[in-house]
mmCIF file of C-alpha atoms in Angstrom:
data_model
loop_
_atom_site.group_PDB
_atom_site.id
_atom_site.type_symbol
_atom_site.label_atom_id
_atom_site.label_comp_id
_atom_site.label_asym_id
_atom_site.label_seq_id
_atom_site.Cartn_x
_atom_site.Cartn_y
_atom_site.Cartn_z
ATOM 1 C CA MET A 1 -1.641 84.738 76.302
ATOM 2 C CA PRO A 2 0.880 85.147 73.421
ATOM 3 C CA ARG A 3 1.055 88.720 71.909
ATOM 4 C CA PRO A 4 0.198 89.489 68.216
ATOM 5 C CA ASP A 5 2.804 90.238 66.309
ATOM 6 C CA ARG A 6 3.354 94.094 65.878
ATOM 7 C CA ARG A 7 4.774 93.683 62.393
ATOM 8 C CA LEU A 8 1.831 92.882 61.042
ATOM 9 C CA VAL A 9 0.372 95.907 62.617
ATOM 10 C CA LEU A 10 3.390 98.277 60.957
ATOM 11 C CA ALA A 11 3.260 96.791 57.706
ATOM 12 C CA GLY A 12 -0.391 97.239 57.067
ATOM 13 C CA LEU A 13 -0.239 101.133 58.670
ATOM 14 C CA GLY A 14 2.910 101.566 55.989
ATOM 15 C CA ALA A 15 1.752 99.628 52.892
ATOM 16 C CA THR A 16 -1.020 101.086 50.655
ATOM 17 C CA ILE A 17 -3.581 98.784 50.276
ATOM 18 C CA LEU A 18 -7.514 98.748 48.268
ATOM 19 C CA ALA A 19 -9.400 97.195 50.683
ATOM 20 C CA PRO A 20 -12.383 95.519 48.879
ATOM 21 C CA PRO A 21 -15.862 96.327 50.824
ATOM 22 C CA ILE A 22 -17.142 94.413 52.839
ATOM 23 C CA ALA A 23 -20.449 92.606 51.838
ATOM 24 C CA ARG A 24 -22.893 93.615 54.187
ATOM 25 C CA ALA A 25 -25.505 90.557 53.656
ATOM 26 C CA ALA A 26 -26.120 89.798 57.591
ATOM 27 C CA THR A 27 -23.996 89.948 60.825
ATOM 28 C CA VAL A 28 -23.350 87.546 63.321
ATOM 29 C CA ARG A 29 -21.785 88.619 67.077
ATOM 30 C CA ASP A 30 -18.428 86.693 67.448
ATOM 31 C CA GLY A 31 -16.254 85.892 70.597
ATOM 32 C CA ALA A 32 -15.557 89.049 71.772
ATOM 33 C CA GLY A 33 -19.179 90.227 71.291
ATOM 34 C CA ARG A 34 -17.937 92.084 67.743
ATOM 35 C CA GLU A 35 -20.137 92.435 65.161
ATOM 36 C CA ILE A 36 -19.085 90.676 61.913
ATOM 37 C CA ALA A 37 -20.395 91.316 58.720
ATOM 38 C CA ILE A 38 -21.210 88.232 56.936
ATOM 39 C CA PRO A 39 -19.805 87.855 53.114
ATOM 40 C CA ALA A 40 -22.345 87.336 50.530
ATOM 41 C CA LYS A 41 -20.038 84.555 49.633
ATOM 42 C CA VAL A 42 -17.528 82.678 52.198
ATOM 43 C CA GLU A 43 -15.348 80.177 50.535
ATOM 44 C CA ARG A 44 -12.219 81.058 51.549
ATOM 45 C CA ILE A 45 -11.184 80.795 55.024
ATOM 46 C CA PHE A 46 -7.665 82.067 56.909
ATOM 47 C CA PRO A 47 -6.778 80.733 60.088
ATOM 48 C CA ALA A 48 -4.852 83.489 62.245
ATOM 49 C CA GLY A 49 -3.390 80.397 64.349
ATOM 50 C CA PRO A 50 -3.712 76.615 64.966
ATOM 51 C CA PRO A 51 -6.708 76.833 67.592
ATOM 52 C CA ALA A 52 -8.376 78.298 64.658
ATOM 53 C CA ALA A 53 -7.212 76.333 61.797
ATOM 54 C CA ILE A 54 -8.109 72.997 63.845
ATOM 55 C CA GLN A 55 -11.742 74.165 64.853
ATOM 56 C CA LEU A 56 -12.154 75.369 60.985
ATOM 57 C CA TYR A 57 -11.212 71.917 59.651
ATOM 58 C CA THR A 58 -13.462 69.870 61.890
ATOM 59 C CA LEU A 59 -16.387 72.331 60.635
ATOM 60 C CA ALA A 60 -15.702 73.070 57.101
ATOM 61 C CA PRO A 61 -12.493 71.813 55.987
ATOM 62 C CA ASP A 62 -12.991 72.471 52.177
ATOM 63 C CA LEU A 63 -13.216 76.254 53.296
ATOM 64 C CA LEU A 64 -9.749 76.168 54.775
ATOM 65 C CA LEU A 65 -6.884 77.525 52.749
ATOM 66 C CA GLY A 66 -4.157 76.275 54.434
ATOM 67 C CA TRP A 67 -2.240 75.597 57.776
ATOM 68 C CA PRO A 68 -0.205 78.208 60.021
ATOM 69 C CA ARG A 69 2.575 75.296 60.025
ATOM 70 C CA PRO A 70 2.774 71.910 57.208
ATOM 71 C CA ASN A 71 1.375 69.238 58.655
ATOM 72 C CA ARG A 72 3.516 66.348 59.531
ATOM 73 C CA ALA A 73 3.332 63.189 57.805
ATOM 74 C CA GLU A 74 1.970 61.252 60.894
ATOM 75 C CA GLU A 75 -0.519 64.001 61.267
ATOM 76 C CA ARG A 76 -1.596 64.313 57.735
ATOM 77 C CA GLU A 77 -2.811 60.662 58.228
ATOM 78 C CA PHE A 78 -5.549 61.381 60.451
ATOM 79 C CA LEU A 79 -6.822 64.019 58.220
ATOM 80 C CA LEU A 80 -8.805 64.414 55.098
ATOM 81 C CA PRO A 81 -6.984 63.801 51.859
ATOM 82 C CA GLY A 82 -6.201 67.025 50.080
ATOM 83 C CA ILE A 83 -6.886 68.937 53.396
ATOM 84 C CA GLY A 84 -4.698 68.344 55.693
ATOM 85 C CA ASP A 85 -1.492 68.843 53.140
ATOM 86 C CA ARG A 86 -2.881 72.258 52.032
ATOM 87 C CA PRO A 87 -0.358 74.775 52.158
ATOM 88 C CA GLU A 88 1.623 76.466 54.845
ATOM 89 C CA LEU A 89 0.437 80.035 55.601
ATOM 90 C CA GLY A 90 2.001 81.615 58.139
ATOM 91 C CA ARG A 91 0.043 83.066 61.195
ATOM 92 C CA ILE A 92 -1.535 86.330 62.480
ATOM 93 C CA THR A 93 -1.280 85.693 66.198
ATOM 94 C CA GLY A 94 1.091 83.338 68.092
ATOM 95 C CA ARG A 95 4.677 82.533 68.407
ATOM 96 C CA GLY A 96 6.369 82.292 65.481
ATOM 97 C CA ASN A 97 3.577 84.905 63.712
ATOM 98 C CA SER A 98 5.261 85.218 60.254
ATOM 99 C CA ALA A 99 1.944 86.497 58.208
ATOM 100 C CA ASN A 100 1.972 90.054 57.515
ATOM 101 C CA LEU A 101 -0.945 91.887 55.567
ATOM 102 C CA GLU A 102 0.064 91.351 52.302
ATOM 103 C CA ALA A 103 0.778 88.095 53.026
ATOM 104 C CA VAL A 104 -2.874 87.306 53.970
ATOM 105 C CA LEU A 105 -4.168 89.317 50.947
ATOM 106 C CA GLN A 106 -2.249 87.099 48.541
ATOM 107 C CA TRP A 107 -4.470 84.359 49.870
ATOM 108 C CA LYS A 108 -7.727 86.278 48.884
ATOM 109 C CA PRO A 109 -9.708 84.962 52.209
ATOM 110 C CA ASP A 110 -13.198 86.167 52.193
ATOM 111 C CA LEU A 111 -12.899 85.728 56.202
ATOM 112 C CA ILE A 112 -10.230 85.359 58.732
ATOM 113 C CA VAL A 113 -10.667 83.707 61.727
ATOM 114 C CA ASP A 114 -9.197 83.582 65.330
ATOM 115 C CA ALA A 115 -9.836 81.514 67.999
ATOM 116 C CA GLY A 116 -8.271 81.998 71.734
ATOM 117 C CA SER A 117 -7.798 85.298 73.789
ATOM 118 C CA THR A 118 -10.686 87.960 73.378
ATOM 119 C CA GLY A 119 -9.127 90.235 75.415
ATOM 120 C CA ARG A 120 -8.293 93.989 74.198
ATOM 121 C CA THR A 121 -5.366 93.466 72.636
ATOM 122 C CA TYR A 122 -6.479 90.666 70.268
ATOM 123 C CA VAL A 123 -9.833 92.870 69.464
ATOM 124 C CA GLU A 124 -7.563 95.550 68.423
ATOM 125 C CA LEU A 125 -5.421 93.628 66.220
ATOM 126 C CA ALA A 126 -8.344 92.352 64.512
ATOM 127 C CA GLU A 127 -10.103 95.427 64.063
ATOM 128 C CA ARG A 128 -7.114 97.094 62.536
ATOM 129 C CA VAL A 129 -6.571 93.891 59.912
ATOM 130 C CA GLN A 130 -10.615 94.436 59.332
ATOM 131 C CA GLY A 131 -10.043 97.778 58.457
ATOM 132 C CA GLN A 132 -7.163 97.923 56.521
ATOM 133 C CA THR A 133 -7.722 94.857 54.085
ATOM 134 C CA GLY A 134 -11.445 95.086 53.790
ATOM 135 C CA ILE A 135 -11.659 91.155 55.223
ATOM 136 C CA PRO A 136 -14.501 90.455 57.946
ATOM 137 C CA TYR A 137 -12.090 89.503 61.148
ATOM 138 C CA ALA A 138 -13.666 86.979 63.700
ATOM 139 C CA LEU A 139 -12.838 86.070 67.045
ATOM 140 C CA LEU A 140 -13.935 82.734 68.529
ATOM 141 C CA ASP A 141 -13.226 82.735 72.164
ATOM 142 C CA GLY A 142 -10.692 79.609 72.798
ATOM 143 C CA ARG A 143 -11.633 78.702 76.214
ATOM 144 C CA PHE A 144 -12.765 75.122 76.599
ATOM 145 C CA SER A 145 -16.086 75.882 78.014
ATOM 146 C CA ALA A 146 -16.841 77.841 74.993
ATOM 147 C CA ILE A 147 -16.110 75.534 72.858
ATOM 148 C CA PRO A 148 -19.824 74.873 71.971
ATOM 149 C CA GLU A 149 -20.721 78.283 71.238
ATOM 150 C CA SER A 150 -17.402 78.999 69.530
ATOM 151 C CA TYR A 151 -18.998 76.451 66.994
ATOM 152 C CA ARG A 152 -22.394 78.055 66.597
ATOM 153 C CA ILE A 153 -20.829 81.329 65.624
ATOM 154 C CA LEU A 154 -18.399 79.750 63.036
ATOM 155 C CA GLY A 155 -21.624 77.623 61.840
ATOM 156 C CA ARG A 156 -23.543 81.232 61.323
ATOM 157 C CA LEU A 157 -20.450 82.651 59.752
ATOM 158 C CA THR A 158 -19.673 80.080 57.162
ATOM 159 C CA GLY A 159 -23.272 78.366 56.244
ATOM 160 C CA ARG A 160 -22.372 75.347 58.346
ATOM 161 C CA VAL A 161 -25.083 75.582 61.031
ATOM 162 C CA GLU A 162 -26.328 72.149 61.070
ATOM 163 C CA ARG A 163 -22.841 70.385 61.237
ATOM 164 C CA ALA A 164 -21.731 73.489 63.950
ATOM 165 C CA GLU A 165 -24.697 72.191 66.030
ATOM 166 C CA ALA A 166 -23.588 68.485 65.479
ATOM 167 C CA LEU A 167 -20.318 69.232 67.032
ATOM 168 C CA ALA A 168 -21.535 71.561 69.259
ATOM 169 C CA GLY A 169 -24.219 68.918 70.801
ATOM 170 C CA TRP A 170 -21.153 66.149 70.941
ATOM 171 C CA CYS A 171 -19.086 68.887 73.061
ATOM 172 C CA GLU A 172 -21.705 69.647 75.566
ATOM 173 C CA THR A 173 -23.150 66.105 75.719
ATOM 174 C CA ALA A 174 -19.669 64.761 76.973
ATOM 175 C CA MET A 175 -18.948 68.035 79.383
ATOM 176 C CA ALA A 176 -22.176 67.188 80.899
ATOM 177 C CA THR A 177 -21.754 63.938 81.576
ATOM 178 C CA ILE A 178 -18.350 64.435 82.557
ATOM 179 C CA ARG A 179 -19.082 67.501 85.130
ATOM 180 C CA GLY A 180 -21.967 65.427 86.372
ATOM 181 C CA ARG A 181 -20.037 62.222 87.835
ATOM 182 C CA ILE A 182 -16.923 64.439 88.817
ATOM 183 C CA ALA A 183 -19.671 66.127 91.271
ATOM 184 C CA ALA A 184 -20.050 63.035 92.756
ATOM 185 C CA ILE A 185 -15.956 62.746 93.812
ATOM 186 C CA PRO A 186 -15.814 64.154 97.474
ATOM 187 C CA PRO A 187 -12.865 66.885 96.931
ATOM 188 C CA GLU A 188 -10.227 64.923 99.044
ATOM 189 C CA LYS A 189 -10.543 61.569 96.356
ATOM 190 C CA ARG A 190 -9.678 64.071 93.490
ATOM 191 C CA PRO A 191 -5.757 63.712 92.971
ATOM 192 C CA SER A 192 -2.539 66.270 92.589
ATOM 193 C CA VAL A 193 -1.676 66.455 89.298
ATOM 194 C CA TYR A 194 1.640 67.920 87.920
ATOM 195 C CA TYR A 195 1.681 68.436 83.955
ATOM 196 C CA ALA A 196 5.146 67.931 82.421
ATOM 197 C CA ARG A 197 6.482 69.899 79.138
ATOM 198 C CA GLY A 198 9.835 69.683 77.491
ATOM 199 C CA PRO A 199 12.600 66.775 77.484
ATOM 200 C CA ARG A 200 13.176 67.496 81.105
ATOM 201 C CA GLY A 201 9.267 67.850 82.586
ATOM 202 C CA LEU A 202 10.295 70.925 84.009
ATOM 203 C CA GLU A 203 7.736 73.648 82.135
ATOM 204 C CA THR A 204 4.389 73.115 83.392
ATOM 205 C CA GLY A 205 0.580 75.223 83.409
ATOM 206 C CA LEU A 206 -0.039 77.496 85.924
ATOM 207 C CA GLY A 207 -3.326 77.754 87.463
ATOM 208 C CA GLY A 208 -4.752 80.203 84.485
ATOM 209 C CA SER A 209 -3.211 78.570 82.083
ATOM 210 C CA ILE A 210 -5.305 77.783 79.069
ATOM 211 C CA ASN A 211 -3.220 74.665 78.724
ATOM 212 C CA VAL A 212 -4.614 72.996 82.305
ATOM 213 C CA GLU A 213 -8.095 74.307 81.283
ATOM 214 C CA THR A 214 -8.854 70.276 80.983
ATOM 215 C CA LEU A 215 -7.468 69.301 84.000
ATOM 216 C CA SER A 216 -9.481 72.260 86.076
ATOM 217 C CA PHE A 217 -12.715 71.201 84.089
ATOM 218 C CA LEU A 218 -12.084 67.609 85.774
ATOM 219 C CA GLY A 219 -11.305 68.533 89.591
ATOM 220 C CA ALA A 220 -8.216 67.591 89.989
ATOM 221 C CA ARG A 221 -5.589 69.434 92.228
ATOM 222 C CA ASN A 222 -3.010 71.164 89.668
ATOM 223 C CA VAL A 223 0.293 71.731 92.018
ATOM 224 C CA ALA A 224 1.205 74.522 89.883
ATOM 225 C CA ASP A 225 -2.001 76.375 90.553
ATOM 226 C CA GLN A 226 -0.510 79.792 91.807
ATOM 227 C CA PRO A 227 -1.153 83.559 90.544
ATOM 228 C CA GLY A 228 0.005 83.671 87.140
ATOM 229 C CA SER A 229 -1.199 82.125 83.459
ATOM 230 C CA GLY A 230 0.480 80.487 81.024
ATOM 231 C CA LEU A 231 3.534 78.569 80.786
ATOM 232 C CA ALA A 232 6.037 78.543 83.238
ATOM 233 C CA GLN A 233 9.600 76.843 83.936
ATOM 234 C CA VAL A 234 9.926 75.597 87.554
ATOM 235 C CA SER A 235 13.168 73.591 89.119
ATOM 236 C CA LEU A 236 13.080 69.611 89.962
ATOM 237 C CA GLU A 237 13.176 70.605 93.597
ATOM 238 C CA GLN A 238 10.057 72.650 92.978
ATOM 239 C CA VAL A 239 8.326 69.276 91.661
ATOM 240 C CA LEU A 240 9.702 66.880 94.365
ATOM 241 C CA ALA A 241 8.199 69.424 97.298
ATOM 242 C CA TRP A 242 4.821 69.704 95.225
ATOM 243 C CA ASN A 243 4.779 65.498 95.079
ATOM 244 C CA PRO A 244 2.156 65.010 92.826
ATOM 245 C CA GLU A 245 0.157 62.049 92.569
ATOM 246 C CA VAL A 246 -0.363 61.623 88.891
ATOM 247 C CA ILE A 247 2.532 63.519 86.101
ATOM 248 C CA VAL A 248 0.656 64.145 82.506
ATOM 249 C CA THR A 249 2.984 64.902 80.316
ATOM 250 C CA ILE A 250 3.076 65.631 76.360
ATOM 251 C CA ASP A 251 6.799 64.915 75.959
ATOM 252 C CA LEU A 252 7.903 61.321 74.698
ATOM 253 C CA ALA A 253 11.465 61.595 75.947
ATOM 254 C CA PHE A 254 10.438 62.631 79.059
ATOM 255 C CA ALA A 255 8.393 59.748 79.527
ATOM 256 C CA GLU A 256 10.426 57.411 78.656
ATOM 257 C CA THR A 257 13.618 58.441 81.113
ATOM 258 C CA VAL A 258 11.171 59.691 84.001
ATOM 259 C CA ARG A 259 10.428 56.372 85.575
ATOM 260 C CA SER A 260 14.485 55.481 85.778
ATOM 261 C CA ASP A 261 15.843 58.615 86.073
ATOM 262 C CA PRO A 262 17.395 59.154 89.980
ATOM 263 C CA GLY A 263 16.148 62.569 90.512
ATOM 264 C CA TRP A 264 12.571 61.810 90.213
ATOM 265 C CA ALA A 265 12.238 58.666 92.013
ATOM 266 C CA GLY A 266 10.688 60.602 94.980
ATOM 267 C CA VAL A 267 7.919 61.466 93.562
ATOM 268 C CA ARG A 268 4.580 59.697 94.082
ATOM 269 C CA ALA A 269 3.715 59.889 90.633
ATOM 270 C CA VAL A 270 6.854 57.843 89.567
ATOM 271 C CA GLN A 271 6.586 55.576 92.411
ATOM 272 C CA ALA A 272 2.951 54.607 91.831
ATOM 273 C CA GLY A 273 3.364 54.164 87.987
ATOM 274 C CA ARG A 274 0.925 57.000 87.231
ATOM 275 C CA VAL A 275 3.322 58.808 84.789
ATOM 276 C CA HIS A 276 0.810 59.256 81.478
ATOM 277 C CA LEU A 277 2.103 60.165 77.928
ATOM 278 C CA SER A 278 -1.050 61.848 76.521
ATOM 279 C CA PRO A 279 -1.886 61.179 72.623
ATOM 280 C CA LYS A 280 -0.972 63.778 69.880
ATOM 281 C CA LEU A 281 -1.943 62.408 66.840
ATOM 282 C CA PRO A 282 -3.248 64.131 64.519
ATOM 283 C CA PHE A 283 -3.393 67.042 67.770
ATOM 284 C CA GLY A 284 -2.649 66.783 71.413
ATOM 285 C CA TRP A 285 -5.076 65.475 73.768
ATOM 286 C CA VAL A 286 -4.136 68.149 76.765
ATOM 287 C CA ASP A 287 -3.101 71.397 74.910
ATOM 288 C CA PHE A 288 -0.750 72.038 71.800
ATOM 289 C CA PRO A 289 -2.914 73.528 70.311
ATOM 290 C CA PRO A 290 -5.616 74.568 72.968
ATOM 291 C CA SER A 291 -8.351 73.701 70.447
ATOM 292 C CA VAL A 292 -11.092 71.485 69.951
ATOM 293 C CA ASN A 293 -8.754 68.240 70.230
ATOM 294 C CA ARG A 294 -9.121 68.941 73.824
ATOM 295 C CA MET A 295 -12.290 67.048 73.633
ATOM 296 C CA ILE A 296 -11.584 63.280 73.623
ATOM 297 C CA GLY A 297 -8.450 64.418 75.615
ATOM 298 C CA LEU A 298 -11.053 65.533 78.288
ATOM 299 C CA TRP A 299 -12.660 61.707 78.249
ATOM 300 C CA TRP A 300 -9.046 60.219 78.067
ATOM 301 C CA LEU A 301 -8.176 62.403 81.130
ATOM 302 C CA ALA A 302 -11.463 61.854 82.681
ATOM 303 C CA LYS A 303 -10.522 57.739 82.960
ATOM 304 C CA LEU A 304 -6.943 58.386 83.774
ATOM 305 C CA LEU A 305 -8.001 60.059 87.154
ATOM 306 C CA TYR A 306 -11.500 58.834 88.266
ATOM 307 C CA PRO A 307 -11.002 55.126 86.327
ATOM 308 C CA ALA A 308 -13.988 53.603 88.491
ATOM 309 C CA ALA A 309 -16.428 56.702 87.254
ATOM 310 C CA PHE A 310 -15.526 56.429 83.603
ATOM 311 C CA PRO A 311 -15.493 52.779 82.823
ATOM 312 C CA GLU A 312 -16.435 53.716 78.948
ATOM 313 C CA ASP A 313 -13.983 52.028 76.236
ATOM 314 C CA ILE A 314 -11.721 54.951 75.282
ATOM 315 C CA ARG A 315 -10.950 53.343 71.932
ATOM 316 C CA ALA A 316 -14.814 53.457 70.945
ATOM 317 C CA LEU A 317 -14.484 56.970 72.184
ATOM 318 C CA ALA A 318 -11.540 58.098 69.953
ATOM 319 C CA ARG A 319 -12.967 56.149 66.695
ATOM 320 C CA GLU A 320 -16.229 58.115 67.411
ATOM 321 C CA PHE A 321 -14.333 61.512 67.874
ATOM 322 C CA HIS A 322 -11.814 60.926 64.883
ATOM 323 C CA THR A 323 -14.794 59.964 62.840
ATOM 324 C CA LEU A 324 -17.226 62.781 63.566
ATOM 325 C CA PHE A 325 -14.482 65.833 64.156
ATOM 326 C CA TYR A 326 -11.478 64.777 62.045
ATOM 327 C CA GLN A 327 -14.322 62.927 59.195
ATOM 328 C CA VAL A 328 -11.464 60.253 59.015
ATOM 329 C CA THR A 329 -12.536 56.750 60.975
ATOM 330 C CA PRO A 330 -8.729 55.089 62.360
ATOM 331 C CA SER A 331 -7.991 51.321 61.961
ATOM 332 C CA GLU A 332 -7.652 48.891 65.072
ATOM 333 C CA GLU A 333 -3.708 49.676 64.372
ATOM 334 C CA GLN A 334 -4.126 53.462 64.091
ATOM 335 C CA LEU A 335 -6.067 53.659 66.895
ATOM 336 C CA ASP A 336 -3.052 51.785 68.612
ATOM 337 C CA ARG A 337 -0.705 54.565 67.884
ATOM 338 C CA ILE A 338 -2.745 56.673 69.105
ATOM 339 C CA LEU A 339 -3.184 55.912 72.704
ATOM 340 C CA ALA A 340 0.420 54.866 73.110
ATOM 341 C CA GLY A 341 1.127 58.827 72.562
ATOM 342 C CA ARG A 342 3.708 57.613 69.629
ATOM 343 C CA ASN A 343 3.944 59.424 66.140
#
């Protein structure tokens, strides 16, 4: 997992900040088991990183102050007008973190929310930021399996309990349905999969990586399932030795060239035409970032890996997901673009 920005902590230690008192109307236990005081008024929420921003948008878009990075035009097309184009805030955690405490305070948030690791490093960061700013800082468990409970926690924090339950219920139903069908598939019938990132396809997620959680959920055999976590660079020779049956990629350049690249010609997935480009509008279906956007990707992957067990219409599922979670119903032409994996 990416490390929190030490500059944020150091800036906070060196700054003289008059921290407003936290309202003590009620408390909620967050994903790390911390008791978080709910402010009497929650109207402005600062997302610490992209996963939190996406989950908050799907639940309570009006409360979202902005985005860790500006959304591109092709992404904003699938988001609510006036919300998808809200300003860039920077980020507190993760790669490219840029928001120090002074920057956070300038936005006057009532609440800070992060979604991801709930390990000690992130708990300590949350405690420091909360102590130095007086703004409640909630950590949501970013693991795929924890998405429903994270919605319920966020619903209690924001007063959007009913909608949080609807979103959590959709996720739980999808996971239970898919898990039940996967259980009936013998292990030897589950394909080996390589997750390819980057224009050369040589970055992948190791066994413990959050980036490949949905593949693990589906019982696929990740060929890079080896000790470690996170993303790793591998060689083409290693991929040839693994010889996966299926390749899933998020990179358009790789997807367009791998079939004609002689170096990849010996890989079973290439020979069988089983190289699949993941949809990514407005957010990636496998990861990038690893948030609730992976829920529709779970159905997509299930149909790719086990077509006989999943006869559902992915277009209908995508339309339903977009309408419920992103609150914008895509047209047929937009669905074509989404499912093609292009911008």
